[in-house]
Short mmCIF file of C-alpha atoms in Angstrom, two decimals:
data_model
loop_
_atom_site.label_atom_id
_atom_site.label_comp_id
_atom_site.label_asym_id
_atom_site.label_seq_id
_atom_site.Cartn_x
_atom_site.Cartn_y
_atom_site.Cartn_z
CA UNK A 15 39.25 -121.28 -59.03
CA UNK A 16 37.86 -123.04 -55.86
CA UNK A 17 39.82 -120.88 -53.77
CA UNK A 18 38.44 -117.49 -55.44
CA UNK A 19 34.28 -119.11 -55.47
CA UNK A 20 35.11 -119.62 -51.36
CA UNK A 21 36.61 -116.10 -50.93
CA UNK A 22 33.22 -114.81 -53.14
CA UNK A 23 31.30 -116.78 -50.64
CA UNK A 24 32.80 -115.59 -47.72
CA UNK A 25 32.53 -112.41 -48.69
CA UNK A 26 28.52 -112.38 -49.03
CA UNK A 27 28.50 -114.42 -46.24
CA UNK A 28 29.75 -111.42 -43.91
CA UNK A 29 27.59 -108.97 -45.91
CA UNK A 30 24.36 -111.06 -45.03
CA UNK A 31 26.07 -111.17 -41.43
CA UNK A 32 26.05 -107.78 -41.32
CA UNK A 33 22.98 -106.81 -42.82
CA UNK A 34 21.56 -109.29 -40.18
CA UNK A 35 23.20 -107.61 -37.36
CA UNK A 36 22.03 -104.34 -38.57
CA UNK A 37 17.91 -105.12 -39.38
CA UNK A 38 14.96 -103.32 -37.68
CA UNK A 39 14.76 -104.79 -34.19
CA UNK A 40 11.12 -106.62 -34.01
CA UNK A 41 8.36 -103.99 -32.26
CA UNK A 42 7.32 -107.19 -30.20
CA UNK A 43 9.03 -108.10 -26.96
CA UNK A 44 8.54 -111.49 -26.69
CA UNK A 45 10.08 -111.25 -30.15
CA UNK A 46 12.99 -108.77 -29.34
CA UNK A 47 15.98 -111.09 -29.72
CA UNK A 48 18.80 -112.14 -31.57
CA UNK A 49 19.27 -114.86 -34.11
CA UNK A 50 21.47 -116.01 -30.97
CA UNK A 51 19.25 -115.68 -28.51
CA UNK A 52 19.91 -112.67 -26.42
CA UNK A 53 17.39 -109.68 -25.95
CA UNK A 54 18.17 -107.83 -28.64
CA UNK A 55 19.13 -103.89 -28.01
CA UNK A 56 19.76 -103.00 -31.30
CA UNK A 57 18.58 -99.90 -32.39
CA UNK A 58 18.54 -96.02 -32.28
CA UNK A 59 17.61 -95.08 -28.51
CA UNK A 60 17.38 -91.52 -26.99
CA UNK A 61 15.60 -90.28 -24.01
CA UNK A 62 12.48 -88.85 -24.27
CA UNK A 63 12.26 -86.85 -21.09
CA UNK A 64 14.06 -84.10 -19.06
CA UNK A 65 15.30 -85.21 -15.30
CA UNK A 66 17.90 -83.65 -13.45
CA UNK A 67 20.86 -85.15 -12.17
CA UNK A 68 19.91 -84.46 -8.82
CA UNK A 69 17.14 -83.76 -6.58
CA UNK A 70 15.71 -80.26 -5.81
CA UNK A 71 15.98 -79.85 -2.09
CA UNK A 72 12.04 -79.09 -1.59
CA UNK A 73 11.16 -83.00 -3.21
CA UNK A 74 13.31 -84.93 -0.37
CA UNK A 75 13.33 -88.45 -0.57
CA UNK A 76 10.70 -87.72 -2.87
CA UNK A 77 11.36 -90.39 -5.84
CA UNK A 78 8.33 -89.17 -8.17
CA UNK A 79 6.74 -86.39 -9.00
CA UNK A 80 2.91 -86.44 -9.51
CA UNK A 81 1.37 -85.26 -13.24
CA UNK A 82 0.20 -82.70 -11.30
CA UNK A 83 3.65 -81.35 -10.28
CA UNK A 84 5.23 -82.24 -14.08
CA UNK A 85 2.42 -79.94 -16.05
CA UNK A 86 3.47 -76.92 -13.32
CA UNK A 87 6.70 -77.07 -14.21
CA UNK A 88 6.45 -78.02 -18.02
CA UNK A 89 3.67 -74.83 -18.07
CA UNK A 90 6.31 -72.67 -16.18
CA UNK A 91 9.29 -73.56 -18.35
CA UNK A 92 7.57 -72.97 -21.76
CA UNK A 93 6.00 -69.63 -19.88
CA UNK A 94 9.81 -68.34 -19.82
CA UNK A 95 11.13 -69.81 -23.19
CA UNK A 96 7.93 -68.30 -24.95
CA UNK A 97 8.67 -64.63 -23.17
CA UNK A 98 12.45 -65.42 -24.61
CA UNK A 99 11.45 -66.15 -27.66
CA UNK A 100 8.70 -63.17 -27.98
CA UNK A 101 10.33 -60.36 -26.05
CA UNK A 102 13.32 -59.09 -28.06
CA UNK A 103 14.86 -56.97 -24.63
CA UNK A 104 14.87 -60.01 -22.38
CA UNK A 105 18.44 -60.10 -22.04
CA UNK A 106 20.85 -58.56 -19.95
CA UNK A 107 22.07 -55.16 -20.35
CA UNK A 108 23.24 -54.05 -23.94
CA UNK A 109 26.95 -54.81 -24.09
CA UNK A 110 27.86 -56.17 -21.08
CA UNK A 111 29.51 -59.22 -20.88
CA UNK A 112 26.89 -61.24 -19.62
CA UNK A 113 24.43 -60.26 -22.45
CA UNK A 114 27.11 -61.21 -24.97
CA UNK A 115 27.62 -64.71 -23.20
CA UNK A 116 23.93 -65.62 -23.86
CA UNK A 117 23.46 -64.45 -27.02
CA UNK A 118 24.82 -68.07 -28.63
CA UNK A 119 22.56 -70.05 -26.12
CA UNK A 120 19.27 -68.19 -25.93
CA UNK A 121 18.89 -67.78 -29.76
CA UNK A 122 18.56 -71.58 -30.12
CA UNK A 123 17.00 -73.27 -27.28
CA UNK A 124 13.14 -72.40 -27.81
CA UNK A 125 12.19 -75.75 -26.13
CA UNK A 126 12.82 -78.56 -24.22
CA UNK A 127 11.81 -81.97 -23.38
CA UNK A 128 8.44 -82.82 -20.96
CA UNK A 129 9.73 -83.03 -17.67
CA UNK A 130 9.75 -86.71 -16.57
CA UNK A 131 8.39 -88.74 -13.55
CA UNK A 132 11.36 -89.33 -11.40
CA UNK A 133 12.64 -86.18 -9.19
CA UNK A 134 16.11 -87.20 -10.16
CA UNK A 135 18.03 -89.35 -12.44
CA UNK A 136 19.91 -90.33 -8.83
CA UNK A 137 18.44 -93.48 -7.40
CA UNK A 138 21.03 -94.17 -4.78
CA UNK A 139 21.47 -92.81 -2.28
CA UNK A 140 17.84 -92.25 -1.62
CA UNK A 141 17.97 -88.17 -1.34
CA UNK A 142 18.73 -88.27 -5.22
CA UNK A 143 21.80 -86.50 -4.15
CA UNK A 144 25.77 -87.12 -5.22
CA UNK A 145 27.75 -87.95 -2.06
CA UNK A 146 29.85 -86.00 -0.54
CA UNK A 147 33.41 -85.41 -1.81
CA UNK A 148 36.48 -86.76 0.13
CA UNK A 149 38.80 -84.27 2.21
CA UNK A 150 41.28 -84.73 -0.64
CA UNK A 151 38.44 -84.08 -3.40
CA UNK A 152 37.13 -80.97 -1.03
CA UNK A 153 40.58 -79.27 -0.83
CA UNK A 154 41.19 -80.09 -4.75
CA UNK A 155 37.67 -78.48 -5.36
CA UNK A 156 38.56 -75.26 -3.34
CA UNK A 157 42.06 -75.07 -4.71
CA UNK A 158 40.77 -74.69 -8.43
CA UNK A 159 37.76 -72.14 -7.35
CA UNK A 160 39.72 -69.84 -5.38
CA UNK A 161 42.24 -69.60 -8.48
CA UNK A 162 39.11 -69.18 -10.68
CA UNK A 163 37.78 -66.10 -8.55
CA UNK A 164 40.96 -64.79 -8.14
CA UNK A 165 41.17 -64.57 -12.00
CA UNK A 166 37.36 -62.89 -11.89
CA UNK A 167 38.05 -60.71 -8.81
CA UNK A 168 38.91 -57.64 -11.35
CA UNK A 169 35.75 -57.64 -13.07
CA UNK A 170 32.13 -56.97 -13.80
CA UNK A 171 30.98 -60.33 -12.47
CA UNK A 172 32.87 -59.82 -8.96
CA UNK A 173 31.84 -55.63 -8.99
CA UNK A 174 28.18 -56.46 -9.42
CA UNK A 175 28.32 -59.51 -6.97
CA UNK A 176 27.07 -61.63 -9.73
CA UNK A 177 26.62 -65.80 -8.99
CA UNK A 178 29.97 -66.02 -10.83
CA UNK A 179 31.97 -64.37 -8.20
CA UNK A 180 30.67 -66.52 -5.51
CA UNK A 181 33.39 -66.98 -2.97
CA UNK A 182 35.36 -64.58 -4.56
CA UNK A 183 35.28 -60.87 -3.92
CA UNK A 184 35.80 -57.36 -6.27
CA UNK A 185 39.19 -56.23 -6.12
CA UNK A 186 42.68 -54.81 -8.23
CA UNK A 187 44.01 -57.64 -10.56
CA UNK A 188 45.03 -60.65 -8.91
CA UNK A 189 48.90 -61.38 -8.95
CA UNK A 190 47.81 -64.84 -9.63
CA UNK A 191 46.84 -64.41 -12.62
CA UNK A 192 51.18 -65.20 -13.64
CA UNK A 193 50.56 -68.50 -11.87
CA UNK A 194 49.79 -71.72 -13.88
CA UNK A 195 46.64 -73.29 -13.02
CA UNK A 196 46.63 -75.41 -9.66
CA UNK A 197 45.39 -78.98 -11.39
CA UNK A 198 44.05 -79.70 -15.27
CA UNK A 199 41.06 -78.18 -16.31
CA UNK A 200 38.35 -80.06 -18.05
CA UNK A 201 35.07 -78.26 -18.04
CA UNK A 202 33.53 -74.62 -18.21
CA UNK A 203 32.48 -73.70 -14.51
CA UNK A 204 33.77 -74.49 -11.23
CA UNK A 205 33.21 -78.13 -11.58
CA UNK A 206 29.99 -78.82 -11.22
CA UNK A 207 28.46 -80.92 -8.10
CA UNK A 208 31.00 -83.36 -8.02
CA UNK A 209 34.09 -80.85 -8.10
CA UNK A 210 36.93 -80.71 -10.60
CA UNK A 211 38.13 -78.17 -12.64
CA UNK A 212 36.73 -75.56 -15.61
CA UNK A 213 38.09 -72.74 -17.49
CA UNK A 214 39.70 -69.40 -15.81
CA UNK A 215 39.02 -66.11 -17.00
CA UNK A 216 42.20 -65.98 -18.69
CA UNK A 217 44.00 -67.62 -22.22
CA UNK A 218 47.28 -67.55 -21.66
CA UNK A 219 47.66 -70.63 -23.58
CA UNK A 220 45.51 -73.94 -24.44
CA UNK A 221 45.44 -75.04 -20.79
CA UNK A 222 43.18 -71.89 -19.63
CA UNK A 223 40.61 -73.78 -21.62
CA UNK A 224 38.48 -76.55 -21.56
CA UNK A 225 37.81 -79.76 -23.30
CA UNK A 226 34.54 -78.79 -24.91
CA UNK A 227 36.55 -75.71 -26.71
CA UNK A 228 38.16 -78.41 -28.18
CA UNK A 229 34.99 -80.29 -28.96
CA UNK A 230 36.20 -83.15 -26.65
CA UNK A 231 33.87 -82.13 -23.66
CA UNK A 232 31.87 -85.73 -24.23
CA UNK A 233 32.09 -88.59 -21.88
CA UNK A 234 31.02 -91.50 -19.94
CA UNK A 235 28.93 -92.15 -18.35
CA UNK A 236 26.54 -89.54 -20.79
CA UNK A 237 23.47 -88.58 -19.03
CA UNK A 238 22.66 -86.28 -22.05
CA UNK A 239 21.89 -82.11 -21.87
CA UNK A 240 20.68 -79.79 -23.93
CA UNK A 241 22.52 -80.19 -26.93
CA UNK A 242 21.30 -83.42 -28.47
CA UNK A 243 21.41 -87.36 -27.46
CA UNK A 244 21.36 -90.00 -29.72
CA UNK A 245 22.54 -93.69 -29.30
CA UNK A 246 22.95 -96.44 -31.97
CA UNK A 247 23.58 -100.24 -30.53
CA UNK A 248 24.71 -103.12 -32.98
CA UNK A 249 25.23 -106.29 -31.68
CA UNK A 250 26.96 -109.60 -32.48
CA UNK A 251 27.61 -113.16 -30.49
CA UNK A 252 31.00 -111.62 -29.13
CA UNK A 253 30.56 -107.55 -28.58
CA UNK A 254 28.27 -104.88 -28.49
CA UNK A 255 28.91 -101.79 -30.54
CA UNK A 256 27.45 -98.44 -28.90
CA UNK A 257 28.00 -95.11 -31.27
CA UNK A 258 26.90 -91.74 -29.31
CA UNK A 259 25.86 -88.96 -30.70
CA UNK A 260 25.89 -86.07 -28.62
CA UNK A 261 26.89 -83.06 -27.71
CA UNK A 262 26.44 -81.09 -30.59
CA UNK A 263 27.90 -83.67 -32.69
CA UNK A 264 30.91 -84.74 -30.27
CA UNK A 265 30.15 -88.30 -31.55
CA UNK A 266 32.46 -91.31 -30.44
CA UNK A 267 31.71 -95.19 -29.99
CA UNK A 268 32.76 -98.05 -28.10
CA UNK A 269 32.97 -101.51 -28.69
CA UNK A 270 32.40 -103.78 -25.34
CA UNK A 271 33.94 -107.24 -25.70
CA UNK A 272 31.23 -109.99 -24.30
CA UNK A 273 33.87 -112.35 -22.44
CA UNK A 274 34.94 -113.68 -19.19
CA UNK A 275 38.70 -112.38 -18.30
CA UNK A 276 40.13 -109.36 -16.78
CA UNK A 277 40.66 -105.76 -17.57
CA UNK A 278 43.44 -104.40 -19.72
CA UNK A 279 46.74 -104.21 -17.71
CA UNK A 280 46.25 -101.24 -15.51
CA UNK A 281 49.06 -99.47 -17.21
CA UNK A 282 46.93 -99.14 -20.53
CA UNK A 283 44.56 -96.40 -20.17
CA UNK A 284 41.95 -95.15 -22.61
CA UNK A 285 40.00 -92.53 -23.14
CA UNK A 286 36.83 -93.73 -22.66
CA UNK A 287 38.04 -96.36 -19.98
CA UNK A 288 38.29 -100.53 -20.32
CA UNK A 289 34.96 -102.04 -21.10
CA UNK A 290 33.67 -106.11 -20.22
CA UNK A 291 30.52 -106.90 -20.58
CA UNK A 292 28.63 -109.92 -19.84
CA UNK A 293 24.52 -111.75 -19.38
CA UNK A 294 22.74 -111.74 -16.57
CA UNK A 295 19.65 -113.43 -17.73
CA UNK A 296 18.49 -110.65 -19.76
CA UNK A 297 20.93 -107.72 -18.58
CA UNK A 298 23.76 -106.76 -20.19
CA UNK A 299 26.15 -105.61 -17.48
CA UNK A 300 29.81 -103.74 -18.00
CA UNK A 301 32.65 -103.10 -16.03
CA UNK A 302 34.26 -100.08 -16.89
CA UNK A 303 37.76 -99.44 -15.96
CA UNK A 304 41.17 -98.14 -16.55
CA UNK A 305 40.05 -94.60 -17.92
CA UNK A 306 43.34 -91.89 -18.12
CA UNK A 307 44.41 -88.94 -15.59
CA UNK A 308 42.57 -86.40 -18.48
CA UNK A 309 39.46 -87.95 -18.46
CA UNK A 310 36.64 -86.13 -16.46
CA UNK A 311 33.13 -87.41 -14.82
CA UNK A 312 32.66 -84.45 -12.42
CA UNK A 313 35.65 -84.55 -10.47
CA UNK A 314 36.85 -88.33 -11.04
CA UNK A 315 39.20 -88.64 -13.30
CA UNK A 316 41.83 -92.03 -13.84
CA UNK A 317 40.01 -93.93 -10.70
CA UNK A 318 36.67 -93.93 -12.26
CA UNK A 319 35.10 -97.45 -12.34
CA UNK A 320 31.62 -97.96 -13.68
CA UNK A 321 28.76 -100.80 -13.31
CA UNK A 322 26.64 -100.42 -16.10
CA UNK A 323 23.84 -102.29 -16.76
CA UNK A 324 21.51 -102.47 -19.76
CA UNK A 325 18.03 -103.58 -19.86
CA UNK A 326 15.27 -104.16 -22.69
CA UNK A 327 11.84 -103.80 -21.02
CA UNK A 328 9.80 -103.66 -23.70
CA UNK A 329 9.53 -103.18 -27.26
CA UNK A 330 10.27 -99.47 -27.06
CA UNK A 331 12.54 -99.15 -23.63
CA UNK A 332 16.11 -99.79 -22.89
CA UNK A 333 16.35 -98.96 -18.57
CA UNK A 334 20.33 -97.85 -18.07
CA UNK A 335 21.41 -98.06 -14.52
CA UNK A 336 25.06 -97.15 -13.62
CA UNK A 337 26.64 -97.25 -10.40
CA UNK A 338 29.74 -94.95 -10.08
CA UNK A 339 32.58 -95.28 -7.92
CA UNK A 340 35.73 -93.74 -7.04
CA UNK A 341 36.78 -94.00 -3.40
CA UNK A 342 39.58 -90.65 -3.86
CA UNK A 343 36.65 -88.47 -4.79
CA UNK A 344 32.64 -89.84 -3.13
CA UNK A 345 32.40 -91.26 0.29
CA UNK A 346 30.31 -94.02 -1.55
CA UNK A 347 29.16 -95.31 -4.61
CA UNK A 348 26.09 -93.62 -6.29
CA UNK A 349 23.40 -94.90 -8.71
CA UNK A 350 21.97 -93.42 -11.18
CA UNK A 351 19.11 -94.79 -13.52
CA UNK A 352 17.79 -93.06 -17.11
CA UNK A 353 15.37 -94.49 -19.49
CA UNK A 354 15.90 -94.68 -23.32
CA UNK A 355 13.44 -95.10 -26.24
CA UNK A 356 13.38 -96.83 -29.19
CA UNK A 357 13.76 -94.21 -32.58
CA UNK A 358 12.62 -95.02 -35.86
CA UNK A 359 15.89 -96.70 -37.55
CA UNK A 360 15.07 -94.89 -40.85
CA UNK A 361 13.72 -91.84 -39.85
CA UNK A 362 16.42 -90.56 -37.58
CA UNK A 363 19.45 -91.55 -38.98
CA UNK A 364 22.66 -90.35 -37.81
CA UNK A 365 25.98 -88.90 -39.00
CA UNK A 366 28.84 -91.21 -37.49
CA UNK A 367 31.30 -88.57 -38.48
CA UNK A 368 31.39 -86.06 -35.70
CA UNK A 369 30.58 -82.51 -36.64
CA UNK A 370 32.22 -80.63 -33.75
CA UNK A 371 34.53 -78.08 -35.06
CA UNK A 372 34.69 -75.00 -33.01
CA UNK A 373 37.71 -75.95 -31.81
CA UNK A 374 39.53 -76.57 -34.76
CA UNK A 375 40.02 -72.75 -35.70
CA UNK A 376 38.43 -71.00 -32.12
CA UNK A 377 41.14 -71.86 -30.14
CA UNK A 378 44.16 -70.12 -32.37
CA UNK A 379 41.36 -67.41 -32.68
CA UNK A 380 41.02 -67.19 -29.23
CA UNK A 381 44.66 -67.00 -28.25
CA UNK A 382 45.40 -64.15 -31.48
CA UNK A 383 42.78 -62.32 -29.98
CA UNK A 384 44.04 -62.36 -26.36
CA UNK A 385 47.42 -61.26 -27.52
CA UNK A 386 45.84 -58.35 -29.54
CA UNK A 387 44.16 -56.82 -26.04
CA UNK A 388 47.62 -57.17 -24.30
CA UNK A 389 49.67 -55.39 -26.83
CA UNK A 390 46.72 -52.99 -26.80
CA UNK A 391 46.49 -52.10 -23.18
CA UNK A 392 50.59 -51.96 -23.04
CA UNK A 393 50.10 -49.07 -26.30
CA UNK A 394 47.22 -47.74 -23.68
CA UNK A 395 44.30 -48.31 -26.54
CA UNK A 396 42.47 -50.59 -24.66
CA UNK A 397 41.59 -51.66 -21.09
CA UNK A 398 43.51 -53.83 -19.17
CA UNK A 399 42.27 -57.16 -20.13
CA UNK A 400 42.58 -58.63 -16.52
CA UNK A 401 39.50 -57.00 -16.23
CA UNK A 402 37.39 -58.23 -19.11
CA UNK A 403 35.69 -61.99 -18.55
CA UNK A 404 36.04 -64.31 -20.97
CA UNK A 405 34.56 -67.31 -18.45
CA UNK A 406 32.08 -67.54 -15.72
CA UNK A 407 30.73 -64.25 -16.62
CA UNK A 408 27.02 -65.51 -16.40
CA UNK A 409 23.96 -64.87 -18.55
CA UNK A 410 20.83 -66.87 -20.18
CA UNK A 411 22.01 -69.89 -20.85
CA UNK A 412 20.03 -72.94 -22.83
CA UNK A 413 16.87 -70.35 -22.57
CA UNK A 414 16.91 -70.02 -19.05
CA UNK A 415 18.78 -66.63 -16.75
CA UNK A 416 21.48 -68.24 -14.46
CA UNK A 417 19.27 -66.71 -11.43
CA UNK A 418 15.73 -65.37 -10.42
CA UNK A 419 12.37 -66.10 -11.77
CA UNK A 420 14.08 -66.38 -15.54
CA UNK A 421 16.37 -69.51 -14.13
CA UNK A 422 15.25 -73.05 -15.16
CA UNK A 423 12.83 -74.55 -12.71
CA UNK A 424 14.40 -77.63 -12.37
CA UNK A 425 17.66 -75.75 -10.91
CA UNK A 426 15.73 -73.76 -8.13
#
């Protein structure tokens, strides 16, 4: 009998543990702290505003942007999502590639976010720029572009000298298009500013294709985009529990341990890397480390190591700074800072189940379908699909043309 009462009592005990753990965080600073006695970060958090990763070239060492300069460009961007949304013809050509590759992104991105104050989300180094890329990085980089133009060289994108085709040139099919791909590919385009690997114009099999195809495109650090960002924090005396939705529902979480000690053996790798965290006064910093060969931060992959730290400035700001390193890929370490704002707990609740499915069925799809235009072309009822683009074609994308005076002001 005793022993079943103190099992019932335990068991409320850890509900009212949890329910504590879980309450609105307090709306006044001085106030906004645990039961324990650490700032409390609890919460749902997003960001509020639109930055860019990097700097445009014409702000410099420019770290701000005056309102001035943020209603120009808010004014300009709505100016081209309201023509989008208004003018039914503002697409590329009728069936060409590039008008079917924007059809999925233009119809649903109507608006974004107010541009923010800083010129970049970069704080360090001072140009808001990423450093360069080692040699090793640089010839990695080239190695997986030149296979990806090769792969375009037969089509539309390379014939018309589209921004696809860049470094590539319009030829007869490439004979590399028998050859496996030079490294793993991660992400759709050539890599983005930090180099790595995307999808080819090809789907031969699953390893033509990306991560995001397979709704696994999220990662870490997550700066956000254009597809939703939503974090929720829970806390308790020994970890701190961070769920992120984002994406387009690509959710995951982590747990960070709060504890002295070292890192997982370096032969245990995850996914989303090896997190310690620890107070400084009223930051929480991590140490992320030990992330796999597959996972991908724009170009790094298992050397990754992250500094995060997490500050509560006020009742409605978290300030996230992160400094990322990895010495086979950046000549330096680089900094980045991002604000996040405190979300009504009740109001904006969030599924923890994530909601990504595309790839679940689109990738057999995908791979039926390119077998159907081979057996096609060999019957001679259909062009040769080394031709056709599948990836990197170009078009609108998120509202915004991928060049000109349609193209996203904070790319140009």
């Amino acid at each position: 009998m005793v022993k079943r009462l103190l099992a019932v009592i335990g068991g409320v005990a850890a509900i009212l543990a949890a329910v504590m753990l879980l309450r609105p965080t307090s709306t006044n600073p001085e106030e906004a702290r645990t039961p324990w006695g650490e700032p409390d970060l609890q919460g749902l958090w997003t960001y509020e505003e639109e930055i860019p990763l990097q700097r445009l070239a014409r702000f410099g060492n420019r770290e701000f942007l005056t309102d001035e300069e943020r209603a120009a460009i808010d004014k300009e961007r709505a100016e081209i999502l309201t023509r989008g949304a208004e003018v039914s013809d503002r697409r590329y050509e009728r069936g060409t590639e590039q008008d079917v590759g924007g059809a999925y992104n233009a119809a649903i991105f109507t608006t974004h976010r107010p541009i923010g104050r800083r010129t970049s989300l970069i704080v360090d180094p001072p140009d808001g720029q990423i450093p360069p890329l080692t040699p090793e990085a640089q010839a990695k980089r080239a190695e997986i572009r030149a296979f990806q133009v090769a792969l375009l060289q037969a089509t539309d994108v390379c014939r018309n000298n589209l921004p696809g085709c860049a470094g590539g040139k319009y030829g007869p099919p490439s004979p590399r298009r028998a050859d496996a791909p030079p490294h793993y590919l991660t992400v759709v385009g050539a890599g983005g500013p930090g180099g790595g690997g995307g999808v080819v114009n090809r789907a031969n099999g699953p390893e033509d294709r990306n991560l995001g195809e397979r709704c696994m495109g999220a990662m870490l650090p997550d700066f956000g985009g254009n597809t939703g960002f939503m974090l929720q924090i829970v806390q308790s005396p020994d970890s701190v529990a961070i769920f992120y939705d984002t994406a387009q529902g690509q959710g995951w979480q982590r747990v960070i341990p709060i504890r002295d000690g070292a890192h997982a053996p370096a032969h245990l790798r995850q996914w989303w890397g090896n997190s310690r965290g620890r107070w400084e006064g009223d930051t929480l910093v991590v140490d992320v480390t030990n992330f796999t060969p597959k996972t991908y931060f724009l170009g790094s992959y298992e050397n990754l190591h992250l500094r995060e730290r997490w500050t509560r400035l006020d009742a409605a700001t978290i300030e996230y700074a992160v400094t990322i390193e990895d010495q086979a890929v950046w000549t330096r370490p680089w900094t980045v800072k991002q604000d996040y704002r405190k979300q009504d707990d009740f109001q904006n609740r969030i599924y923890k189940e994530p909601r990504c499915h595309e790839g679940n069925y689109g990738m057999a799809a995908l791979l039926a379908g390119a077998r159907t235009e081979e057996r096609a072309f060999a019957a001679g009822r259909g062009p040769d699909p080394a031709t056709k683009c599948n990836a990197g074609c170009g078009g609108f994308a998120f509202g915004f043309a991928d060049t000109g005076d349609e193209s996203n002001p904070l790319t140009r």
